[in-house]
mmCIF file of C-alpha atoms in Angstrom:
data_model
loop_
_atom_site.group_PDB
_atom_site.id
_atom_site.type_symbol
_atom_site.label_atom_id
_atom_site.label_comp_id
_atom_site.label_asym_id
_atom_site.label_seq_id
_atom_site.Cartn_x
_atom_site.Cartn_y
_atom_site.Cartn_z
ATOM 1 C CA MET A 293 9.273 -7.028 -0.856
ATOM 2 C CA CYS A 294 6.113 -4.888 -1.097
ATOM 3 C CA HIS A 295 4.490 -5.442 -4.465
ATOM 4 C CA ASN A 296 0.979 -4.400 -3.439
ATOM 5 C CA LEU A 297 1.837 -0.752 -2.950
ATOM 6 C CA VAL A 298 -0.955 1.447 -4.244
ATOM 7 C CA VAL A 299 -0.738 5.206 -4.318
ATOM 8 C CA SER A 300 -3.955 7.166 -4.696
ATOM 9 C CA GLN A 301 -2.413 10.579 -4.033
ATOM 10 C CA GLY A 302 1.045 11.995 -4.414
ATOM 11 C CA ASN A 303 1.911 9.859 -7.442
ATOM 12 C CA TRP A 304 5.249 8.881 -5.904
ATOM 13 C CA PRO A 305 7.129 6.137 -7.699
ATOM 14 C CA SER A 306 6.511 2.895 -5.821
ATOM 15 C CA GLY A 307 10.257 2.228 -5.559
ATOM 16 C CA TRP A 308 10.687 5.421 -3.536
ATOM 17 C CA LEU A 309 7.899 4.411 -1.165
ATOM 18 C CA ARG A 310 9.236 0.881 -0.759
ATOM 19 C CA GLY A 311 12.555 2.387 0.246
ATOM 20 C CA VAL A 312 11.186 4.661 2.961
ATOM 21 C CA ILE A 313 7.846 3.327 4.184
ATOM 22 C CA GLU A 314 9.310 1.168 6.958
ATOM 23 C CA LEU A 315 11.183 4.181 8.331
ATOM 24 C CA ALA A 316 8.009 6.284 8.102
ATOM 25 C CA VAL A 317 6.048 3.622 9.998
ATOM 26 C CA LEU A 318 8.726 3.546 12.706
ATOM 27 C CA ALA A 319 8.619 7.340 13.007
ATOM 28 C CA ILE A 320 4.841 7.346 13.399
ATOM 29 C CA ALA A 321 4.948 4.483 15.905
ATOM 30 C CA ALA A 322 7.474 6.475 17.958
ATOM 31 C CA GLU A 323 4.762 9.106 18.526
ATOM 32 C CA GLY A 324 2.846 6.671 20.728
ATOM 33 C CA GLU A 325 0.850 3.469 20.752
ATOM 34 C CA THR A 326 -1.112 3.017 17.549
ATOM 35 C CA TYR A 327 -2.785 0.492 15.260
ATOM 36 C CA GLY A 328 -2.750 -0.241 11.554
ATOM 37 C CA TYR A 329 -5.653 1.927 10.454
ATOM 38 C CA VAL A 330 -4.231 4.987 12.225
ATOM 39 C CA LEU A 331 -0.783 4.341 10.751
ATOM 40 C CA GLY A 332 -2.266 4.147 7.268
ATOM 41 C CA ALA A 333 -4.242 7.344 7.838
ATOM 42 C CA ARG A 334 -1.125 9.189 9.045
ATOM 43 C CA LEU A 335 0.847 8.065 5.999
ATOM 44 C CA ALA A 336 -1.966 9.318 3.753
ATOM 45 C CA GLU A 337 -2.227 12.619 5.661
ATOM 46 C CA ALA A 338 1.516 13.088 5.184
ATOM 47 C CA GLY A 339 0.941 12.917 1.430
ATOM 48 C CA LEU A 340 2.372 9.448 0.808
ATOM 49 C CA GLY A 341 -0.907 8.144 -0.558
ATOM 50 C CA THR A 342 -3.175 5.323 0.484
ATOM 51 C CA ILE A 343 -1.127 2.328 1.541
ATOM 52 C CA LYS A 344 -3.034 -0.944 1.256
ATOM 53 C CA GLY A 345 -3.214 -3.339 4.163
ATOM 54 C CA GLY A 346 -1.403 -5.927 2.032
ATOM 55 C CA THR A 347 1.610 -3.620 2.179
ATOM 56 C CA LEU A 348 1.251 -2.123 5.664
ATOM 57 C CA TYR A 349 0.561 -5.234 7.749
ATOM 58 C CA PRO A 350 3.547 -7.249 6.479
ATOM 59 C CA ILE A 351 5.734 -4.238 7.370
ATOM 60 C CA LEU A 352 4.245 -4.180 10.868
ATOM 61 C CA ASN A 353 4.818 -7.927 11.191
ATOM 62 C CA ARG A 354 8.471 -7.564 10.136
ATOM 63 C CA LEU A 355 8.986 -4.718 12.602
ATOM 64 C CA GLU A 356 7.410 -6.810 15.342
ATOM 65 C CA ASP A 357 9.471 -9.883 14.416
ATOM 66 C CA SER A 358 12.663 -7.798 14.470
ATOM 67 C CA GLY A 359 11.891 -6.487 17.970
ATOM 68 C CA ALA A 360 11.329 -2.876 16.882
ATOM 69 C CA LEU A 361 7.648 -3.018 17.868
ATOM 70 C CA THR A 362 5.582 -4.979 20.345
ATOM 71 C CA ALA A 363 1.961 -5.796 19.615
ATOM 72 C CA GLU A 364 -1.088 -6.571 21.707
ATOM 73 C CA TRP A 365 -4.578 -7.615 20.615
ATOM 74 C CA ARG A 366 -7.409 -5.809 22.376
ATOM 75 C CA GLN A 367 -11.153 -6.173 22.172
ATOM 76 C CA GLY A 368 -12.941 -3.347 20.420
ATOM 77 C CA ASP A 369 -15.742 -1.374 22.013
ATOM 78 C CA GLY A 370 -18.651 -3.008 20.236
ATOM 79 C CA GLY A 371 -16.521 -3.750 17.167
ATOM 80 C CA PRO A 372 -13.718 -6.040 16.141
ATOM 81 C CA GLY A 373 -10.521 -6.275 18.145
ATOM 82 C CA ARG A 374 -7.422 -4.371 17.126
ATOM 83 C CA LYS A 375 -3.749 -5.079 17.264
ATOM 84 C CA PHE A 376 -2.005 -2.161 18.967
ATOM 85 C CA TYR A 377 1.672 -1.509 18.306
ATOM 86 C CA ARG A 378 4.164 0.097 20.655
ATOM 87 C CA MET A 379 7.768 1.083 19.964
ATOM 88 C CA THR A 380 10.469 -0.769 21.897
ATOM 89 C CA ASP A 381 13.829 0.574 23.015
ATOM 90 C CA GLU A 382 15.343 -1.411 20.147
ATOM 91 C CA GLY A 383 12.892 0.259 17.770
ATOM 92 C CA LEU A 384 13.809 3.706 19.062
ATOM 93 C CA ALA A 385 17.501 2.964 18.545
ATOM 94 C CA ARG A 386 16.779 1.694 15.036
ATOM 95 C CA LEU A 387 14.709 4.778 14.246
ATOM 96 C CA SER A 388 17.476 7.065 15.449
ATOM 97 C CA LEU A 389 20.093 5.314 13.314
ATOM 98 C CA GLU A 390 17.928 4.998 10.202
ATOM 99 C CA ARG A 391 16.735 8.602 10.513
ATOM 100 C CA GLN A 392 20.367 9.783 10.451
ATOM 101 C CA GLN A 393 21.145 7.481 7.535
ATOM 102 C CA TRP A 394 18.088 8.679 5.590
ATOM 103 C CA LEU A 395 18.893 12.342 6.099
ATOM 104 C CA SER A 396 22.468 11.781 4.920
ATOM 105 C CA PHE A 397 21.368 9.677 1.940
ATOM 106 C CA SER A 398 18.564 12.004 0.849
ATOM 107 C CA GLY A 399 20.863 15.010 1.158
ATOM 108 C CA ARG A 400 23.425 13.345 -1.108
ATOM 109 C CA VAL A 401 20.789 12.432 -3.674
ATOM 110 C CA THR A 402 19.432 15.976 -3.566
ATOM 111 C CA SER A 403 22.909 17.387 -4.187
ATOM 112 C CA ILE A 404 23.167 15.192 -7.285
ATOM 113 C CA ILE A 405 19.751 15.830 -8.788
ATOM 114 C CA ASN A 406 19.505 19.458 -7.721
ATOM 115 C CA PRO A 407 23.096 20.707 -7.488
ATOM 116 C CA GLU A 408 22.217 24.396 -7.445
ATOM 117 C CA GLY A 409 19.670 23.998 -4.659
ATOM 118 C CA HIS A 410 16.777 25.295 -6.751
ATOM 119 C CA THR A 411 13.365 23.748 -6.285
ATOM 120 C CA LYS A 412 10.758 23.777 -8.984
#
């Protein structure tokens, strides 16, 4: 469980982020090979806030352990090495399934909390 979640923008309840951050990481990883810093930056750019490494890297490790991602350490150009992540076929299948589940779930929740379809 991610207890180190820190949000510096967006002010989203941490429970919401814990429920969706793994799916968001999978979706970003599906865009192409990436590494932790870039993933964190993309999450922040999307308005989810700054996700600390103590939250992000355990998620990446779980996704790697589950076979959704592969990882490879590479030397940096004059700096420290980086662990690059790449989506696997299993990860793509998981993303497809979880994306469908999320859209169904979020639509149902929206119909409960906003039954008239008005946004404020």
